[in-house]
Amino acid sequence: MAEQVPYVEYLTLGSDPHLVASECRSCGALFLDRRNACANCGAREFSPRRLASEGVVRAFTIVHRATPDVKVPYVSAIVDLDGGGVVKANIVDVDPVPDQVTPGMRVALTTFGVGTDSAGTEAVGFGYRPA
Ligand SMILES: [Zn+2]
C-alpha cells in the first residue's frame, strides 16, 4: 500500500482520522496552526488537543470562481465542532446548490486524496460531509 501523508499538519490519518488543535494552556483557546503566542491571551504554552470529528455548519458560501485547476462550484464552510474548535473546510458529498446546505446542518469529517507524487506517496486532505 502506498504511503499517505496529511495535507495539513493538524490532520491525523489512520483508521480514525481526526484533527488535532493547539490548545492554549492559559485560556484554552484552540488554533489549527502553529503559534508563537495565543491570539486571545498572549500566553506561549500550548498542548495538543484532539477535536471532535462531527459538528455543525455555522456559515457557508458556494464558490463559483477559482483557478483553472480547481473544480467549481464547491461549498466552503465554517464548521463549529462538537466540544469546541472551529474549522474552515469544504462540504463534500452534496450538490453545491443553496438548498443542499443549511446553517446548523450536522456534518462529519471525511478524508480524500488530493494528489500523488512520482514516488506514489498520496497527500490526503479533509472536508466535511452531511452526518
Ligand atoms: Zn490563551
Short mmCIF file of N, CA and C and ligand atoms in Angstrom, two decimals:
data_model
loop_
_atom_site.label_atom_id
_atom_site.label_comp_id
_atom_site.label_asym_id
_atom_site.label_seq_id
_atom_site.Cartn_x
_atom_site.Cartn_y
_atom_site.Cartn_z
N MET A 1 0.85 -1.19 0.00
CA MET A 1 0.00 0.00 0.00
C MET A 1 0.89 1.24 0.00
N ALA A 2 0.53 2.21 -0.82
CA ALA A 2 1.32 3.44 -0.92
C ALA A 2 1.24 4.24 0.37
N GLU A 3 2.30 4.98 0.63
CA GLU A 3 2.32 5.83 1.81
C GLU A 3 1.35 7.00 1.64
N GLN A 4 0.77 7.42 2.74
CA GLN A 4 -0.09 8.59 2.74
C GLN A 4 0.46 9.63 3.71
N VAL A 5 0.35 10.87 3.34
CA VAL A 5 0.76 11.96 4.24
C VAL A 5 -0.40 12.95 4.32
N PRO A 6 -0.61 13.56 5.51
CA PRO A 6 -1.68 14.56 5.62
C PRO A 6 -1.30 15.83 4.88
N TYR A 7 -2.30 16.45 4.26
CA TYR A 7 -2.10 17.68 3.50
C TYR A 7 -1.80 18.86 4.44
N VAL A 8 -2.33 18.81 5.66
CA VAL A 8 -2.04 19.82 6.67
C VAL A 8 -1.56 19.12 7.93
N GLU A 9 -0.71 19.77 8.69
CA GLU A 9 -0.09 19.10 9.83
C GLU A 9 -1.08 18.77 10.94
N TYR A 10 -2.22 19.47 10.99
CA TYR A 10 -3.18 19.22 12.08
C TYR A 10 -4.17 18.10 11.76
N LEU A 11 -4.01 17.44 10.62
CA LEU A 11 -4.83 16.27 10.28
C LEU A 11 -4.04 15.01 10.61
N THR A 12 -4.64 14.14 11.45
CA THR A 12 -4.04 12.85 11.77
C THR A 12 -4.78 11.78 10.98
N LEU A 13 -4.03 10.97 10.25
CA LEU A 13 -4.63 9.92 9.42
C LEU A 13 -4.69 8.61 10.19
N GLY A 14 -4.93 7.51 9.51
CA GLY A 14 -5.04 6.20 10.15
C GLY A 14 -6.47 5.72 10.12
N SER A 15 -6.78 4.73 10.97
CA SER A 15 -8.12 4.13 10.94
C SER A 15 -9.19 5.07 11.50
N ASP A 16 -8.78 6.11 12.23
CA ASP A 16 -9.72 7.05 12.85
C ASP A 16 -9.24 8.48 12.60
N PRO A 17 -9.35 8.95 11.36
CA PRO A 17 -8.82 10.29 11.05
C PRO A 17 -9.47 11.37 11.92
N HIS A 18 -8.66 12.35 12.34
CA HIS A 18 -9.19 13.44 13.16
C HIS A 18 -8.25 14.63 13.10
N LEU A 19 -8.74 15.77 13.59
CA LEU A 19 -7.92 16.97 13.66
C LEU A 19 -7.37 17.12 15.07
N VAL A 20 -6.17 17.69 15.17
CA VAL A 20 -5.56 17.97 16.46
C VAL A 20 -5.21 19.46 16.49
N ALA A 21 -5.78 20.17 17.46
CA ALA A 21 -5.53 21.60 17.62
C ALA A 21 -4.43 21.83 18.64
N SER A 22 -3.89 23.04 18.63
CA SER A 22 -3.03 23.50 19.71
C SER A 22 -3.92 24.28 20.67
N GLU A 23 -3.96 23.82 21.94
CA GLU A 23 -4.81 24.46 22.94
C GLU A 23 -3.95 25.29 23.87
N CYS A 24 -4.31 26.55 24.02
CA CYS A 24 -3.58 27.43 24.93
C CYS A 24 -3.69 26.90 26.35
N ARG A 25 -2.55 26.72 27.02
CA ARG A 25 -2.57 26.20 28.39
C ARG A 25 -3.10 27.22 29.39
N SER A 26 -3.16 28.48 29.00
CA SER A 26 -3.64 29.51 29.91
C SER A 26 -5.15 29.73 29.80
N CYS A 27 -5.66 29.90 28.58
CA CYS A 27 -7.08 30.27 28.42
C CYS A 27 -7.89 29.22 27.66
N GLY A 28 -7.26 28.20 27.09
CA GLY A 28 -8.00 27.15 26.39
C GLY A 28 -8.34 27.45 24.95
N ALA A 29 -7.91 28.60 24.44
CA ALA A 29 -8.18 28.91 23.02
C ALA A 29 -7.56 27.83 22.14
N LEU A 30 -8.24 27.54 21.03
CA LEU A 30 -7.80 26.48 20.12
C LEU A 30 -7.34 27.08 18.80
N PHE A 31 -6.24 26.56 18.27
CA PHE A 31 -5.69 27.02 17.00
C PHE A 31 -5.32 25.81 16.15
N LEU A 32 -5.55 25.93 14.85
CA LEU A 32 -5.24 24.82 13.96
C LEU A 32 -3.91 24.98 13.24
N ASP A 33 -3.14 25.95 13.66
CA ASP A 33 -1.81 26.10 13.06
C ASP A 33 -0.83 26.45 14.17
N ARG A 34 0.45 26.44 13.84
CA ARG A 34 1.46 26.73 14.84
C ARG A 34 1.40 28.19 15.24
N ARG A 35 1.54 28.46 16.51
CA ARG A 35 1.50 29.83 17.02
C ARG A 35 2.71 30.08 17.92
N ASN A 36 3.23 31.28 17.86
CA ASN A 36 4.26 31.69 18.82
C ASN A 36 3.61 32.13 20.12
N ALA A 37 2.39 32.65 20.03
CA ALA A 37 1.67 33.10 21.21
C ALA A 37 0.18 33.01 20.94
N CYS A 38 -0.58 32.93 22.04
CA CYS A 38 -2.04 32.84 21.93
C CYS A 38 -2.61 34.18 21.47
N ALA A 39 -3.47 34.15 20.45
CA ALA A 39 -4.09 35.38 19.94
C ALA A 39 -5.12 35.92 20.92
N ASN A 40 -5.55 35.12 21.88
CA ASN A 40 -6.55 35.57 22.85
C ASN A 40 -5.92 36.17 24.09
N CYS A 41 -4.86 35.54 24.64
CA CYS A 41 -4.32 36.00 25.92
C CYS A 41 -2.81 36.25 25.89
N GLY A 42 -2.15 35.88 24.83
CA GLY A 42 -0.71 36.16 24.73
C GLY A 42 0.19 35.11 25.35
N ALA A 43 -0.39 34.11 26.00
CA ALA A 43 0.44 33.05 26.60
C ALA A 43 1.19 32.30 25.51
N ARG A 44 2.27 31.63 25.90
CA ARG A 44 3.12 30.99 24.90
C ARG A 44 3.20 29.48 25.02
N GLU A 45 2.38 28.88 25.88
CA GLU A 45 2.42 27.43 26.07
C GLU A 45 1.16 26.80 25.48
N PHE A 46 1.35 25.74 24.70
CA PHE A 46 0.23 25.05 24.07
C PHE A 46 0.34 23.55 24.30
N SER A 47 -0.80 22.89 24.27
CA SER A 47 -0.85 21.43 24.33
C SER A 47 -1.70 20.93 23.17
N PRO A 48 -1.37 19.76 22.63
CA PRO A 48 -2.22 19.22 21.56
C PRO A 48 -3.56 18.76 22.12
N ARG A 49 -4.63 19.00 21.37
CA ARG A 49 -5.95 18.53 21.79
C ARG A 49 -6.70 17.99 20.59
N ARG A 50 -7.13 16.73 20.72
CA ARG A 50 -7.93 16.12 19.65
C ARG A 50 -9.29 16.80 19.57
N LEU A 51 -9.72 17.11 18.36
CA LEU A 51 -11.02 17.74 18.17
C LEU A 51 -12.03 16.70 17.72
N ALA A 52 -13.30 16.97 18.00
CA ALA A 52 -14.37 16.08 17.58
C ALA A 52 -14.42 16.01 16.06
N SER A 53 -14.87 14.89 15.56
CA SER A 53 -14.96 14.72 14.10
C SER A 53 -16.34 15.06 13.56
N GLU A 54 -17.24 15.54 14.44
CA GLU A 54 -18.55 16.00 13.98
C GLU A 54 -18.81 17.40 14.50
N GLY A 55 -19.70 18.09 13.81
CA GLY A 55 -20.06 19.44 14.22
C GLY A 55 -21.20 19.95 13.36
N VAL A 56 -21.39 21.28 13.40
CA VAL A 56 -22.47 21.89 12.63
C VAL A 56 -21.93 23.02 11.77
N VAL A 57 -22.58 23.20 10.64
CA VAL A 57 -22.22 24.30 9.73
C VAL A 57 -22.68 25.62 10.37
N ARG A 58 -21.73 26.53 10.57
CA ARG A 58 -22.07 27.87 11.08
C ARG A 58 -22.47 28.78 9.92
N ALA A 59 -21.69 28.73 8.86
CA ALA A 59 -21.93 29.58 7.69
C ALA A 59 -21.29 28.91 6.48
N PHE A 60 -21.77 29.27 5.31
CA PHE A 60 -21.17 28.69 4.11
C PHE A 60 -21.35 29.62 2.93
N THR A 61 -20.57 29.37 1.91
CA THR A 61 -20.76 30.06 0.63
C THR A 61 -20.49 29.05 -0.48
N ILE A 62 -21.07 29.28 -1.62
CA ILE A 62 -20.82 28.43 -2.78
C ILE A 62 -19.89 29.21 -3.70
N VAL A 63 -18.72 28.65 -3.90
CA VAL A 63 -17.68 29.31 -4.67
C VAL A 63 -17.83 28.93 -6.15
N HIS A 64 -17.89 29.96 -7.00
CA HIS A 64 -18.05 29.73 -8.45
C HIS A 64 -16.83 30.13 -9.26
N ARG A 65 -15.87 30.80 -8.62
CA ARG A 65 -14.68 31.21 -9.37
C ARG A 65 -13.44 30.73 -8.63
N ALA A 66 -12.51 30.16 -9.37
CA ALA A 66 -11.26 29.66 -8.79
C ALA A 66 -10.23 29.58 -9.91
N THR A 67 -9.03 29.15 -9.54
CA THR A 67 -8.01 28.96 -10.56
C THR A 67 -8.43 27.81 -11.48
N PRO A 68 -7.87 27.72 -12.69
CA PRO A 68 -8.35 26.74 -13.66
C PRO A 68 -8.28 25.28 -13.20
N ASP A 69 -7.37 24.95 -12.27
CA ASP A 69 -7.24 23.56 -11.83
C ASP A 69 -8.18 23.19 -10.69
N VAL A 70 -9.00 24.13 -10.23
CA VAL A 70 -9.93 23.85 -9.14
C VAL A 70 -11.33 23.75 -9.71
N LYS A 71 -11.99 22.61 -9.44
CA LYS A 71 -13.34 22.37 -9.96
C LYS A 71 -14.35 23.21 -9.19
N VAL A 72 -15.15 23.95 -9.90
CA VAL A 72 -16.20 24.75 -9.29
C VAL A 72 -17.54 24.33 -9.88
N PRO A 73 -18.65 24.63 -9.20
CA PRO A 73 -18.73 25.24 -7.88
C PRO A 73 -18.42 24.23 -6.78
N TYR A 74 -18.05 24.77 -5.60
CA TYR A 74 -17.88 23.95 -4.40
C TYR A 74 -18.37 24.73 -3.20
N VAL A 75 -18.60 24.02 -2.10
CA VAL A 75 -19.14 24.64 -0.89
C VAL A 75 -18.02 24.84 0.11
N SER A 76 -17.76 26.08 0.48
CA SER A 76 -16.78 26.41 1.51
C SER A 76 -17.55 26.80 2.76
N ALA A 77 -17.15 26.26 3.91
CA ALA A 77 -17.95 26.47 5.13
C ALA A 77 -17.08 26.70 6.35
N ILE A 78 -17.71 27.30 7.35
CA ILE A 78 -17.15 27.37 8.70
C ILE A 78 -17.93 26.35 9.52
N VAL A 79 -17.20 25.42 10.16
CA VAL A 79 -17.83 24.35 10.94
C VAL A 79 -17.47 24.50 12.40
N ASP A 80 -18.49 24.55 13.27
CA ASP A 80 -18.28 24.54 14.72
C ASP A 80 -18.27 23.09 15.17
N LEU A 81 -17.13 22.64 15.67
CA LEU A 81 -17.00 21.24 16.06
C LEU A 81 -17.60 21.00 17.45
N ASP A 82 -18.17 19.83 17.65
CA ASP A 82 -18.73 19.46 18.95
C ASP A 82 -17.63 19.53 20.00
N GLY A 83 -17.90 20.19 21.10
CA GLY A 83 -16.92 20.25 22.19
C GLY A 83 -15.86 21.34 22.03
N GLY A 84 -15.94 22.11 20.95
CA GLY A 84 -15.00 23.22 20.76
C GLY A 84 -14.15 23.06 19.53
N GLY A 85 -13.75 24.20 19.00
CA GLY A 85 -12.94 24.22 17.81
C GLY A 85 -13.77 24.66 16.62
N VAL A 86 -13.18 25.48 15.80
CA VAL A 86 -13.84 26.00 14.59
C VAL A 86 -12.89 25.76 13.44
N VAL A 87 -13.42 25.25 12.33
CA VAL A 87 -12.56 24.95 11.19
C VAL A 87 -13.22 25.41 9.89
N LYS A 88 -12.43 25.95 9.01
CA LYS A 88 -12.89 26.29 7.66
C LYS A 88 -12.55 25.11 6.77
N ALA A 89 -13.54 24.62 6.07
CA ALA A 89 -13.31 23.46 5.20
C ALA A 89 -14.42 23.40 4.16
N ASN A 90 -14.24 22.56 3.16
CA ASN A 90 -15.27 22.37 2.16
C ASN A 90 -16.27 21.32 2.63
N ILE A 91 -17.52 21.51 2.21
CA ILE A 91 -18.55 20.49 2.44
C ILE A 91 -18.61 19.67 1.15
N VAL A 92 -18.40 18.37 1.29
CA VAL A 92 -18.36 17.48 0.13
C VAL A 92 -19.53 16.51 0.19
N ASP A 93 -19.69 15.75 -0.88
CA ASP A 93 -20.79 14.79 -0.98
C ASP A 93 -22.16 15.45 -0.94
N VAL A 94 -22.24 16.70 -1.38
CA VAL A 94 -23.52 17.38 -1.56
C VAL A 94 -23.47 18.10 -2.90
N ASP A 95 -24.64 18.32 -3.49
CA ASP A 95 -24.69 19.17 -4.68
C ASP A 95 -24.39 20.60 -4.22
N PRO A 96 -23.50 21.31 -4.90
CA PRO A 96 -23.15 22.67 -4.49
C PRO A 96 -24.21 23.69 -4.90
N VAL A 97 -25.40 23.52 -4.34
CA VAL A 97 -26.51 24.45 -4.59
C VAL A 97 -27.07 24.86 -3.22
N PRO A 98 -27.66 26.07 -3.17
CA PRO A 98 -28.03 26.63 -1.86
C PRO A 98 -28.96 25.76 -1.02
N ASP A 99 -29.88 25.03 -1.63
CA ASP A 99 -30.83 24.29 -0.79
C ASP A 99 -30.29 22.96 -0.28
N GLN A 100 -29.04 22.64 -0.57
CA GLN A 100 -28.45 21.39 -0.09
C GLN A 100 -27.61 21.57 1.18
N VAL A 101 -27.34 22.81 1.54
CA VAL A 101 -26.55 23.10 2.74
C VAL A 101 -27.29 24.16 3.54
N THR A 102 -27.37 23.98 4.85
CA THR A 102 -28.06 24.96 5.69
C THR A 102 -27.25 25.21 6.95
N PRO A 103 -27.29 26.44 7.48
CA PRO A 103 -26.65 26.68 8.77
C PRO A 103 -27.27 25.76 9.82
N GLY A 104 -26.43 25.19 10.67
CA GLY A 104 -26.90 24.26 11.68
C GLY A 104 -26.91 22.81 11.23
N MET A 105 -26.66 22.58 9.95
CA MET A 105 -26.62 21.21 9.42
C MET A 105 -25.49 20.42 10.06
N ARG A 106 -25.75 19.18 10.47
CA ARG A 106 -24.71 18.35 11.08
C ARG A 106 -23.82 17.75 10.00
N VAL A 107 -22.53 17.78 10.28
CA VAL A 107 -21.54 17.26 9.32
C VAL A 107 -20.50 16.43 10.07
N ALA A 108 -19.81 15.59 9.32
CA ALA A 108 -18.78 14.72 9.88
C ALA A 108 -17.53 14.79 9.00
N LEU A 109 -16.39 14.65 9.65
CA LEU A 109 -15.11 14.70 8.94
C LEU A 109 -15.00 13.56 7.93
N THR A 110 -14.42 13.87 6.80
CA THR A 110 -14.10 12.85 5.81
C THR A 110 -12.76 13.21 5.18
N THR A 111 -12.07 12.23 4.69
CA THR A 111 -10.77 12.48 4.06
C THR A 111 -10.80 12.00 2.62
N PHE A 112 -9.90 12.55 1.81
CA PHE A 112 -9.83 12.16 0.40
C PHE A 112 -8.45 12.51 -0.13
N GLY A 113 -8.03 11.76 -1.14
CA GLY A 113 -6.75 12.02 -1.77
C GLY A 113 -6.79 13.32 -2.55
N VAL A 114 -5.71 14.10 -2.45
CA VAL A 114 -5.65 15.36 -3.20
C VAL A 114 -4.50 15.37 -4.21
N GLY A 115 -3.72 14.29 -4.23
CA GLY A 115 -2.64 14.23 -5.20
C GLY A 115 -1.64 13.16 -4.83
N THR A 116 -0.91 12.66 -5.83
CA THR A 116 0.09 11.63 -5.61
C THR A 116 1.38 12.05 -6.30
N ASP A 117 2.51 11.91 -5.58
CA ASP A 117 3.78 12.31 -6.19
C ASP A 117 4.37 11.17 -7.00
N SER A 118 5.55 11.41 -7.61
CA SER A 118 6.14 10.43 -8.51
C SER A 118 6.57 9.16 -7.80
N ALA A 119 6.74 9.20 -6.47
CA ALA A 119 7.11 8.01 -5.71
C ALA A 119 5.88 7.24 -5.23
N GLY A 120 4.68 7.75 -5.55
CA GLY A 120 3.46 7.06 -5.16
C GLY A 120 2.90 7.49 -3.82
N THR A 121 3.51 8.48 -3.18
CA THR A 121 3.00 8.97 -1.90
C THR A 121 1.79 9.86 -2.15
N GLU A 122 0.71 9.54 -1.46
CA GLU A 122 -0.54 10.26 -1.65
C GLU A 122 -0.72 11.30 -0.55
N ALA A 123 -1.03 12.54 -0.94
CA ALA A 123 -1.41 13.58 0.03
C ALA A 123 -2.91 13.45 0.28
N VAL A 124 -3.28 13.53 1.55
CA VAL A 124 -4.67 13.35 1.94
C VAL A 124 -5.19 14.63 2.60
N GLY A 125 -6.29 15.14 2.07
CA GLY A 125 -6.92 16.32 2.63
C GLY A 125 -8.18 15.93 3.39
N PHE A 126 -8.88 16.93 3.91
CA PHE A 126 -10.11 16.64 4.65
C PHE A 126 -11.19 17.65 4.29
N GLY A 127 -12.41 17.24 4.57
CA GLY A 127 -13.56 18.09 4.42
C GLY A 127 -14.65 17.53 5.32
N TYR A 128 -15.87 18.01 5.15
CA TYR A 128 -16.99 17.51 5.94
C TYR A 128 -18.12 17.12 5.00
N ARG A 129 -18.81 16.05 5.39
CA ARG A 129 -19.96 15.59 4.61
C ARG A 129 -21.17 15.60 5.53
N PRO A 130 -22.37 15.58 4.96
CA PRO A 130 -23.54 15.53 5.83
C PRO A 130 -23.48 14.31 6.75
N ALA A 131 -23.80 14.53 8.05
CA ALA A 131 -23.71 13.43 9.04
C ALA A 131 -25.03 12.67 9.09
ZN ZN B 1 -4.64 31.91 25.58
#
